[in-house]
Coordinates of C-alpha atoms in Angstrom, one line a residue:
X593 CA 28.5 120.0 155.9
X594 CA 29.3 116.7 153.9
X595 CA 27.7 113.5 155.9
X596 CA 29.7 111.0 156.8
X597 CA 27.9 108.2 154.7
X598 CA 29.0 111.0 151.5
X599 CA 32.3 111.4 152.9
X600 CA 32.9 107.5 152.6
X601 CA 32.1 107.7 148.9
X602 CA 33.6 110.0 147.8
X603 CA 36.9 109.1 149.8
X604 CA 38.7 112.6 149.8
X605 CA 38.8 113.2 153.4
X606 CA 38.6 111.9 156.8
X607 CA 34.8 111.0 158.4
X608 CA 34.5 113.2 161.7
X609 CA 34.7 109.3 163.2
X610 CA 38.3 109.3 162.0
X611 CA 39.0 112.9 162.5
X612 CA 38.0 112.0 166.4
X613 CA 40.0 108.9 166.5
X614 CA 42.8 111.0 164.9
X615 CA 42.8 113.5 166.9
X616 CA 43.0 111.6 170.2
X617 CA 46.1 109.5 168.5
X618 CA 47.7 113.0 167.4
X619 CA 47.2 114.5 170.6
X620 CA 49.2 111.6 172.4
X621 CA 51.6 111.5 169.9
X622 CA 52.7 115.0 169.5
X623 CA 52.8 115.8 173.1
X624 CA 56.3 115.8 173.6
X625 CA 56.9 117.5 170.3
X626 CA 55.1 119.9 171.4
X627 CA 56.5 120.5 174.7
X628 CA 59.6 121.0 173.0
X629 CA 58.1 123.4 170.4
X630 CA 56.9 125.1 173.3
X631 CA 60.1 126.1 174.2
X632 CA 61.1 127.5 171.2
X633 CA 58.2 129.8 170.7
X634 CA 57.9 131.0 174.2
X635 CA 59.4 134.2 173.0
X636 CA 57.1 134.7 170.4
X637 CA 53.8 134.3 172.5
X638 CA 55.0 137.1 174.6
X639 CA 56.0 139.1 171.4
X640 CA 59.2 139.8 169.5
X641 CA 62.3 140.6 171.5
X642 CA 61.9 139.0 174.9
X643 CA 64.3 136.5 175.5
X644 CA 64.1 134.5 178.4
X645 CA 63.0 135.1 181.5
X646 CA 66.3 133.8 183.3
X647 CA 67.8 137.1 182.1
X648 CA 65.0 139.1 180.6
X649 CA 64.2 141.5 183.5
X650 CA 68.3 141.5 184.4
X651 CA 69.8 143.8 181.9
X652 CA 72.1 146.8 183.7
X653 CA 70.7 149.9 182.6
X654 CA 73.4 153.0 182.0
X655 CA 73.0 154.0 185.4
X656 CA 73.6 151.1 186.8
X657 CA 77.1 150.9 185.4
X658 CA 77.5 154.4 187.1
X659 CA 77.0 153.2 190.0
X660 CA 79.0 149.9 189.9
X661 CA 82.2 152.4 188.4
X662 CA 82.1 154.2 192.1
X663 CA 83.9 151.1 193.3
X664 CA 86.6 148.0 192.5
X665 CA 84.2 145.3 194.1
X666 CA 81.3 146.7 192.5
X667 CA 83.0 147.3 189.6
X668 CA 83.9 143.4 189.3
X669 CA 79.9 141.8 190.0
X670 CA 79.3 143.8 187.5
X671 CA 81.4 142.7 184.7
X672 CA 80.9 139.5 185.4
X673 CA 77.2 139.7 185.4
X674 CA 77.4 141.1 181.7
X675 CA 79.8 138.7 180.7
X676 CA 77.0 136.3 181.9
X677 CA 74.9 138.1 179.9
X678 CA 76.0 138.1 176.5
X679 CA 77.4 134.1 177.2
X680 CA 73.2 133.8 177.9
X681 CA 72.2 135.3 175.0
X682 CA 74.8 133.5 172.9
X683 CA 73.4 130.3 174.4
X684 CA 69.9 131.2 174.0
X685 CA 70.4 131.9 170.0
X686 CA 72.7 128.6 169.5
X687 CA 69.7 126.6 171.2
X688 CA 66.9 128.1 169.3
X689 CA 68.4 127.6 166.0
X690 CA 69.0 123.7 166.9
X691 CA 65.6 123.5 167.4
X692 CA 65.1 125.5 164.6
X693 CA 66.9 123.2 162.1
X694 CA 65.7 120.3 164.0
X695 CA 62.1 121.7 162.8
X696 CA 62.7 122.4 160.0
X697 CA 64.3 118.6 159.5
X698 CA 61.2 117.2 160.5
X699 CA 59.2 118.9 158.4
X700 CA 60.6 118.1 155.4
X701 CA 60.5 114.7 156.2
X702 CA 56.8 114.9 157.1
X703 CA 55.9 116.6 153.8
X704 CA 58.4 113.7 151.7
X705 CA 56.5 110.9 153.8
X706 CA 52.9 112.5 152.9
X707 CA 54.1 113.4 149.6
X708 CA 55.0 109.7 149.2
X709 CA 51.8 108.2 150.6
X710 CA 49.8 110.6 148.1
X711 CA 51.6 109.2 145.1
X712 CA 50.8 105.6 146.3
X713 CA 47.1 106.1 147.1
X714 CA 46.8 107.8 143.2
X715 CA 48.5 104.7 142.0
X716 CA 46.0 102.3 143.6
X717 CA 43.3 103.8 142.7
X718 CA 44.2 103.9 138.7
X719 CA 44.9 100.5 139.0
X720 CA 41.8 99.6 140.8
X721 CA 40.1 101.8 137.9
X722 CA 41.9 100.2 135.6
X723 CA 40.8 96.5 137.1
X724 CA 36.9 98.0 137.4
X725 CA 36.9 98.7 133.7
X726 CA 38.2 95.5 132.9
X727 CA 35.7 94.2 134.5
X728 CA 33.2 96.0 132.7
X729 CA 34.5 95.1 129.2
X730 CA 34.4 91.5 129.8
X731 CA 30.8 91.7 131.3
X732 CA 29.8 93.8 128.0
X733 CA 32.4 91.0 126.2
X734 CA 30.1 87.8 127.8
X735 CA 26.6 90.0 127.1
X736 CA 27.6 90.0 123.2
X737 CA 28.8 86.2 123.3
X738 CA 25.4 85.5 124.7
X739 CA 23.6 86.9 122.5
X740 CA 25.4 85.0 120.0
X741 CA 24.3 81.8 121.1
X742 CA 20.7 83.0 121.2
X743 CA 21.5 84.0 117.4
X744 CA 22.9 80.2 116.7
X745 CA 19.5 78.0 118.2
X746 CA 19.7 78.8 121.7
X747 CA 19.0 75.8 124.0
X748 CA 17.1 73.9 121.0
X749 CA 19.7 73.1 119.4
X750 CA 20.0 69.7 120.7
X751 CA 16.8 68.4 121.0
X752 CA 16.4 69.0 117.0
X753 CA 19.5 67.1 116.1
X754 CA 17.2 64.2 118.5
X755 CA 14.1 64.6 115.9
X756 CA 16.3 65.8 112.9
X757 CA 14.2 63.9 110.3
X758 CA 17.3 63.6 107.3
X759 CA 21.3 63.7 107.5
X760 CA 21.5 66.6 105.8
X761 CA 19.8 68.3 108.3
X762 CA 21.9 66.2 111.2
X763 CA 25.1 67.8 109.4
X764 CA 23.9 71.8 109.9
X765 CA 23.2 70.8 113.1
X766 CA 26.0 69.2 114.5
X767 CA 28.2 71.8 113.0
X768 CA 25.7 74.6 114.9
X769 CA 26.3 72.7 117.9
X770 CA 30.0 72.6 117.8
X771 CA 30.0 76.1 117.0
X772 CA 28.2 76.4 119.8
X773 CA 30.4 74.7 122.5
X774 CA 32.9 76.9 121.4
X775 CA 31.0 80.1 121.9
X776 CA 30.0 78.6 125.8
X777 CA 33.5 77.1 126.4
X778 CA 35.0 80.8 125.2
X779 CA 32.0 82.9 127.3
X780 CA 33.4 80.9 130.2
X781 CA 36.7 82.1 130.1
X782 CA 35.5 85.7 129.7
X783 CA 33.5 85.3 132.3
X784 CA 35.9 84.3 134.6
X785 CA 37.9 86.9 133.7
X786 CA 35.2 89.2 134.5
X787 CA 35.2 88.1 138.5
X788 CA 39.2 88.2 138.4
X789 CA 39.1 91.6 137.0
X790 CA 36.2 92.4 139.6
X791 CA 37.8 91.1 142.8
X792 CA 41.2 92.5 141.7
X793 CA 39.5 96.5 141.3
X794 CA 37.5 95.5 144.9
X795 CA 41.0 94.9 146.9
X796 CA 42.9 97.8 145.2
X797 CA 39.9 99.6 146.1
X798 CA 39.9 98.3 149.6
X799 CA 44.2 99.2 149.6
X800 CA 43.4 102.3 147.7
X801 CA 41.4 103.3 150.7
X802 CA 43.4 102.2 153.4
X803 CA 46.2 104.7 151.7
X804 CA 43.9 107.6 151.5
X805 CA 43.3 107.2 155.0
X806 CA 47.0 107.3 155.8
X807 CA 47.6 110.5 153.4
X808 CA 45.7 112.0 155.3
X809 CA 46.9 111.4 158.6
X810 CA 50.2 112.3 157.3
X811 CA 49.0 115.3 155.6
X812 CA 48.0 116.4 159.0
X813 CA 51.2 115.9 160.2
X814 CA 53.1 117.7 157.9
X815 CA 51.3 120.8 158.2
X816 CA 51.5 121.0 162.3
X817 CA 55.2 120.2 161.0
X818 CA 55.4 123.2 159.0
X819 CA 53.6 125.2 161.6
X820 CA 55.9 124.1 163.9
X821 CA 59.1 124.7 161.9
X822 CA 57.7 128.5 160.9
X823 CA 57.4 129.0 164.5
X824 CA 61.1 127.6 165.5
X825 CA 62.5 129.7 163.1
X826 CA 60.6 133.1 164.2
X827 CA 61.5 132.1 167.9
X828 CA 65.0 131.7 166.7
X829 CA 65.0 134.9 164.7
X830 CA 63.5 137.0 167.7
X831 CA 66.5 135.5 169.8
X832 CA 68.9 136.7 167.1
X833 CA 67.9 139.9 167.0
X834 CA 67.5 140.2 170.8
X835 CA 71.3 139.1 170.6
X836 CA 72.3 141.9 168.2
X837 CA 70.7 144.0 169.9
X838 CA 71.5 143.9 173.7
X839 CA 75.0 142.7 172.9
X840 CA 75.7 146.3 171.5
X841 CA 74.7 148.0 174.8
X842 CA 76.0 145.4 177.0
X843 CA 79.7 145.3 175.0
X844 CA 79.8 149.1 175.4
X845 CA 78.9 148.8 179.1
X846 CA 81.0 145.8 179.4
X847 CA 84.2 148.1 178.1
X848 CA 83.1 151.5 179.6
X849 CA 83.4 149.2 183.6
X850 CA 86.8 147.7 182.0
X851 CA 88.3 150.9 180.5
X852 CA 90.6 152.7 183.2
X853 CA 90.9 155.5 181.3
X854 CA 88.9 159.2 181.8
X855 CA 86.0 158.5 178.9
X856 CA 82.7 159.5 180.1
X857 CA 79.4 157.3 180.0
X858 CA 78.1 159.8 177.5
X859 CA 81.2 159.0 174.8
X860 CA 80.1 155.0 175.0
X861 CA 76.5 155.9 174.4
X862 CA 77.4 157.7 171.2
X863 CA 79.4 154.7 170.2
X864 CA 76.6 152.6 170.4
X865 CA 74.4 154.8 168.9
X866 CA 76.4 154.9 165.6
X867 CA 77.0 151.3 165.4
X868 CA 73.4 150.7 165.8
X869 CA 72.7 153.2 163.3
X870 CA 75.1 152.0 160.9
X871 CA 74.5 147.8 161.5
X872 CA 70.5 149.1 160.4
X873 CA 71.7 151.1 157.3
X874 CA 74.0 148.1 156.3
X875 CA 71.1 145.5 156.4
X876 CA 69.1 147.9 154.7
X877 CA 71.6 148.3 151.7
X878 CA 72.1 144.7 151.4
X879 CA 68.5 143.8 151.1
X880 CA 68.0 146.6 148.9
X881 CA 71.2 145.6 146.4
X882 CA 69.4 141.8 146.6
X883 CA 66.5 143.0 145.5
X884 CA 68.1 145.5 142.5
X885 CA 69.9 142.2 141.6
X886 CA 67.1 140.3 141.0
X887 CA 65.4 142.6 138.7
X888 CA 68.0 143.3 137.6
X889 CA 68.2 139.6 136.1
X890 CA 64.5 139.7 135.7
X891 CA 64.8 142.3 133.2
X892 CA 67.5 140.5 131.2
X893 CA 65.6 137.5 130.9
X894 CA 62.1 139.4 130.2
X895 CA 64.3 141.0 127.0
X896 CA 66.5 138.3 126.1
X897 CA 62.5 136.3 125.8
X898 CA 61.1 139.1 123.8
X899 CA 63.9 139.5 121.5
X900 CA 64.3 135.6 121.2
X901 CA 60.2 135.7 120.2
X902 CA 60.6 138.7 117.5
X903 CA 63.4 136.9 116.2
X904 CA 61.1 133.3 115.7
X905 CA 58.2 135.7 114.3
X906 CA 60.6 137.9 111.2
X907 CA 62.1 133.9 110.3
X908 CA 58.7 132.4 110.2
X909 CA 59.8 129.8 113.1
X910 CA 60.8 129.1 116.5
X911 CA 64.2 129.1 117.2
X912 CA 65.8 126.5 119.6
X913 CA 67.5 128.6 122.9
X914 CA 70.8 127.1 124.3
X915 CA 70.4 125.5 127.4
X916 CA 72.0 127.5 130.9
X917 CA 73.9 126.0 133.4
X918 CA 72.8 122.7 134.7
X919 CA 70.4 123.7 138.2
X920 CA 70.0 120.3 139.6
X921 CA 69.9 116.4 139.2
X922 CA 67.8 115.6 136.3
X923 CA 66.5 112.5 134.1
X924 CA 63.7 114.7 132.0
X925 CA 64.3 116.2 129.1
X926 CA 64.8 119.7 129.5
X927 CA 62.0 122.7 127.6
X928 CA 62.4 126.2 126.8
X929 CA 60.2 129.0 128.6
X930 CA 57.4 130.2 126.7
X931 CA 57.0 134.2 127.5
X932 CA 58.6 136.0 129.6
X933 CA 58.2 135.0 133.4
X934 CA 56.5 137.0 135.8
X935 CA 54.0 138.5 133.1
X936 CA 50.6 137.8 133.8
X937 CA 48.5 135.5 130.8
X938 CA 44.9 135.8 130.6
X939 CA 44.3 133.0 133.6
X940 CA 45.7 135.4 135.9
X941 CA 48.8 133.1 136.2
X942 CA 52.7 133.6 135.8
X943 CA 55.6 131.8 135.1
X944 CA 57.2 131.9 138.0
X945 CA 60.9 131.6 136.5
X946 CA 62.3 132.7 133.4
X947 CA 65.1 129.5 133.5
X948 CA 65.0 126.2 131.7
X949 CA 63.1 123.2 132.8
X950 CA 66.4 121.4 134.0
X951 CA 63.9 118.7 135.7
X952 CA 60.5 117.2 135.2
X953 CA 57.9 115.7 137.7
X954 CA 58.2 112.0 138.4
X955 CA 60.7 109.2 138.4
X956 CA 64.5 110.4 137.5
X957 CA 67.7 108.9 138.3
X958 CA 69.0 109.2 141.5
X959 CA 72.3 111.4 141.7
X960 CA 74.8 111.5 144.3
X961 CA 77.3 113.9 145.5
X962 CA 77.7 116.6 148.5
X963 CA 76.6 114.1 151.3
X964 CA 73.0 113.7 149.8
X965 CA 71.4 111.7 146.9
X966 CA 68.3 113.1 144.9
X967 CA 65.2 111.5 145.1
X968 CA 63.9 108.9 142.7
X969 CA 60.8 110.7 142.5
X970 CA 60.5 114.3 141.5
X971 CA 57.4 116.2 142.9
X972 CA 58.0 119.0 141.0
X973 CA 59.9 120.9 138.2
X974 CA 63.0 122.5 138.0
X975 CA 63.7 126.2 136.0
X976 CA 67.4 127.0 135.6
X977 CA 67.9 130.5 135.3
X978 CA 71.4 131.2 137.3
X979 CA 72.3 132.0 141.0
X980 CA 70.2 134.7 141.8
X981 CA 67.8 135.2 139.0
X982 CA 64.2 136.5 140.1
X983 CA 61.4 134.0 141.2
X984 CA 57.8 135.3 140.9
X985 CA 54.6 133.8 142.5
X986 CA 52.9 132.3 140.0
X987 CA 49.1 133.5 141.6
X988 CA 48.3 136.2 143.9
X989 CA 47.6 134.2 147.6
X990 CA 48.9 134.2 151.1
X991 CA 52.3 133.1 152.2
X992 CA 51.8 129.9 154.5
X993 CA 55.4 129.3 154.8
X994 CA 58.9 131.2 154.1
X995 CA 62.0 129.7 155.6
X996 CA 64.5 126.8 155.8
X997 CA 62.8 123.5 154.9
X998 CA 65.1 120.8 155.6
X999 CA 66.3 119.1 151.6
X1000 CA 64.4 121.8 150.3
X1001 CA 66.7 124.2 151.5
X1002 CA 65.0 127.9 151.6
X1003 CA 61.7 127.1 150.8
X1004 CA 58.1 129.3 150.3
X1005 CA 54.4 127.9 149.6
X1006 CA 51.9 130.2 149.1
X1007 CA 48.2 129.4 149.3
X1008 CA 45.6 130.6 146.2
X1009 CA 42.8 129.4 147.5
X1010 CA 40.4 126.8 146.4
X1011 CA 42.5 124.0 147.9
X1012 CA 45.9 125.5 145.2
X1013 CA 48.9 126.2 146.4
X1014 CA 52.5 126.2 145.0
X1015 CA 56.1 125.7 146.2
X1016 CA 59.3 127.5 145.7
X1017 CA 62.8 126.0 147.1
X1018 CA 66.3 125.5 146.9
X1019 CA 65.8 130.3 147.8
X1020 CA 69.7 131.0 148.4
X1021 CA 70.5 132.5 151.9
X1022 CA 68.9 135.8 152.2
X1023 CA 67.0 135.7 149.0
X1024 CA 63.4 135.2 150.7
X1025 CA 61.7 138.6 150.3
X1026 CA 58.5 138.1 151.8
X1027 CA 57.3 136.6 155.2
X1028 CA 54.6 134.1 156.7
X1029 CA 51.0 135.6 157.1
X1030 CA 52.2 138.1 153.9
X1031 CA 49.6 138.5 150.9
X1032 CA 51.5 138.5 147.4
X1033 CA 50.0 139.1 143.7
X1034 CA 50.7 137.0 140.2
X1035 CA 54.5 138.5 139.4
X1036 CA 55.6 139.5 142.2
X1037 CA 59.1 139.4 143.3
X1038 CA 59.1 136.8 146.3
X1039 CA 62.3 135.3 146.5
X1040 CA 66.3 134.5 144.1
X1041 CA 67.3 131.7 143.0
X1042 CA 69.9 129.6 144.9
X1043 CA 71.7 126.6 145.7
X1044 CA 70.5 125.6 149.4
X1045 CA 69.2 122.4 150.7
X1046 CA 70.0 119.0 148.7
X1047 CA 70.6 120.8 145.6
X1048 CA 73.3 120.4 142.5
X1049 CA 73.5 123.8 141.2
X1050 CA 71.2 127.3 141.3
X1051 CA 68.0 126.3 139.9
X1052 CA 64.0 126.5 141.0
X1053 CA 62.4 123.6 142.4
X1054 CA 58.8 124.4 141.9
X1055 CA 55.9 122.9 142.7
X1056 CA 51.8 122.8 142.7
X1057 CA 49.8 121.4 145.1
X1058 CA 45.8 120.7 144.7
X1059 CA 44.0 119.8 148.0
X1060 CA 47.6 119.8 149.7
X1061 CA 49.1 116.8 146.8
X1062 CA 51.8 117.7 144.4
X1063 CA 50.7 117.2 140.7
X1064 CA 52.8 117.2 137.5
X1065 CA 53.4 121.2 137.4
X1066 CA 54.1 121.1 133.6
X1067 CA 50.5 120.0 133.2
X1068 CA 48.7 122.2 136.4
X1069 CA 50.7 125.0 134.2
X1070 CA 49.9 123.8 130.9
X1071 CA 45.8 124.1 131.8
X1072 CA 46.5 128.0 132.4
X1073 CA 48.1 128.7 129.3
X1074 CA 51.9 128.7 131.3
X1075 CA 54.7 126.3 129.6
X1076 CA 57.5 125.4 132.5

């Protein structure tokens, strides 16, 4: 356990003073947000496919429907207590996925405003590093001129012009003198530009530390935000599903009570069995045709890479590759992908795209268009490669996150351990293939590229994260042998 005297040096995180005082003000703060999160996850405390428990124990069974079939007034309740039914269930999905979007809003927000408060506390602490060695060369600056006025008489000077016994003599030293004044009247000025240098690296110290402390609070925030969001959209998925699946029944009990004619029970069973059977087989095929897609892509790029490197290595060069469709705003110049994504180097690490760099990290031109502008700064990179090529993780890790993530569209981050992570977003709809709590390895197939969020065109918006703060990915990538 760090002490809290260490913990103060080293300014990284929070003391366990502030993580009590913060915790108090979080706890107050988040209450209601929390209430209301509450509600959305109900379903998923009591496990997947309970809705709620206005209606959950009130579904008509088969024989139920027999019975209310025996007679006109029975007949009637009946219909419209299904009716009331499906309207509930309806209700119940539209609900949870406002809150779920509403999440998911917030999130992203939190994560742009931590983001944000990250970049401003690196900022002040370059500058106040900047200001400390400053300070330092004009101490080491004064030390030298010092010791050039030891070197020219020192403090005698003076007092041997008094007893200087010839003119001669008067002359050197009247000219050792003024040399002299110069060398105090210029160590004066370098001393005071010592203590300005000094006091300036003290207060962006003091601000640098101030914005550390708020990084972190909001870093906090952001991740019960993106715990919060995960957990609106599973609530919200559960109530979907619940929805598909009692509306089936309950449509095919609603018509067997409204059908006059002679069909027995047994014929709308049947009927719901099949459509069940072939709504599964559907969803099946159309994951399974997303995922043949995006190899299928994977593969082109993986030989249109290897054919572009044998054709640099038989002419003794490196050919220039045509740039792909534009996939986003973008102010940086754009690169070509070195190897072929998703192949593992000798750091363990993969590219995780095989598209253009259509972006770099940092300040860009803001574009507008579509109801959103993009944002001055970039916190990551973006890889062109076409609506629905692959994306790979770059590291094997755990998914902490896999769904909608406000301007980020569909969005993933995956944690590798040792305080890395990395982000994947802009997903298109239905092209996340792996879930929260899942393990992945370096290459794997996680996700296709797409257009969602506050995007301009198909492209990857990736990022990497060390100790939870974005950092330039060209570089993180660079130091493990990866060009994006």
């Amino acid at each position: 356990m760090v002490s809290e005297d260490v913990a103060d040096d080293c300014g990284c995180a929070p003391t366990e003073r502030e993580r009590r005082l913060f915790g108090s003000v979080l706890n107050r703060r988040s209450a209601l947000g929390l209430g209301a999160i509450g509600v959305v996850s109900f379903g998923a405390l009591f496990g997947g496919g309970v809705v709620a428990p206005a209606f959950a124990a009130t579904y008509p069974s088969w024989d139920d429907v027999e019975e209310a079939r025996k007679n006109e007034s029975s007949k009637a309740s009946e219909i419209a207590r299904i009716q009331a039914l499906i309207q509930s269930l309806a209700d119940d999905v539209a609900a949870k996925q406002a809150l779920a979007e509403q999440a998911s809003d917030d999130f992203y927000a939190a994560q742009q405003e931590y983001f944000d408060a990250s970049f401003r506390a690196d900022e002040l602490q370059s500058q106040a590093d900047e200001q400390a060695q400053l300070a330092l060369d004009s101490a080491n600056k004064a030390g030298r001129v010092a010791a050039q006025l030891y070197r020219n008489g020192g403090d005698d000077t003076s007092m041997e012009l008094f007893f200087s016994g010839s003119a001669a003599s008067a002359d050197d030293l009247l000219a050792r003198l003024g040399t002299m004044d110069k060398l105090i009247e210029r160590n004066q000025s370098v001393y005071a530009d010592a203590i300005t240098a000094r006091d300036s690296a003290q207060s962006l110290t003091d601000q640098a530390e101030v914005q550390r402390a708020e990084r972190d609070r909001l870093q906090q925030i952001a991740q019960e935000k993106m715990i919060a969001a995960q957990e609106a959209a599973d609530a919200a998925q559960a109530a979907l599903d619940e929805q598909t699946e009692r509306k089936i029944t309950l449509d095919a009990q609603l018509a067997a009570l409204q059908d006059t004619s002679a069909r027995t029970l047994a014929e709308y069973q049947e009927g719901e069995r099949v459509r069940i059977e072939a709504e599964r087989k559907a969803k099946e095929e159309a994951a399974r045709k997303a995922k043949e897609e995006a190899e299928r892509l994977a593969a082109a790029a993986a030989a249109a890479a290897k054919a572009a490197a044998a054709a640099a290595a038989n002419s003794g060069g490196t050919s220039s590759g045509s740039s792909g469709s534009s996939g986003g705003s973008s102010s940086g110049s754009s690169g070509s992908s070195s190897g072929s994504s998703g192949s593992s180097t000798s750091s363990g690490w993969v590219r995780p795209s095989s598209g253009y760099r259509s972006s770099g990290y940092g300040a860009r031109y803001v574009q507008c268009g579509n109801g959103y502008c993009s944002s001055g700064y970039h916190y990551g990179v973006d890889l062109a490669a076409g609506c629905g090529s692959a994306i790979y993780a770059a590291y094997g890790g755990t998914v902490e996150y896999a769904g909608y993530n406000g301007g980020y569209g569909n969005y993933i981050k995956i944690n590798h351990g040792g305080n890395i992570g990395t982000g994947y977003a802009h997903i298109r709809s239905g092209g996340i293939f792996v879930s929260r709590g899942q393990t992945v390895k370096a290459g794997q197939l996680i996700a296709s590229e797409g257009n969602t969020g506050n995007s301009f065109g198909c492209h990857l918006h990736f990022e990497t994260y060390v100790n939870g703060s974005p950092v330039n990915p060209t570089n993180f990538m660079s130091a493990r042998g990866i060009s994006v």
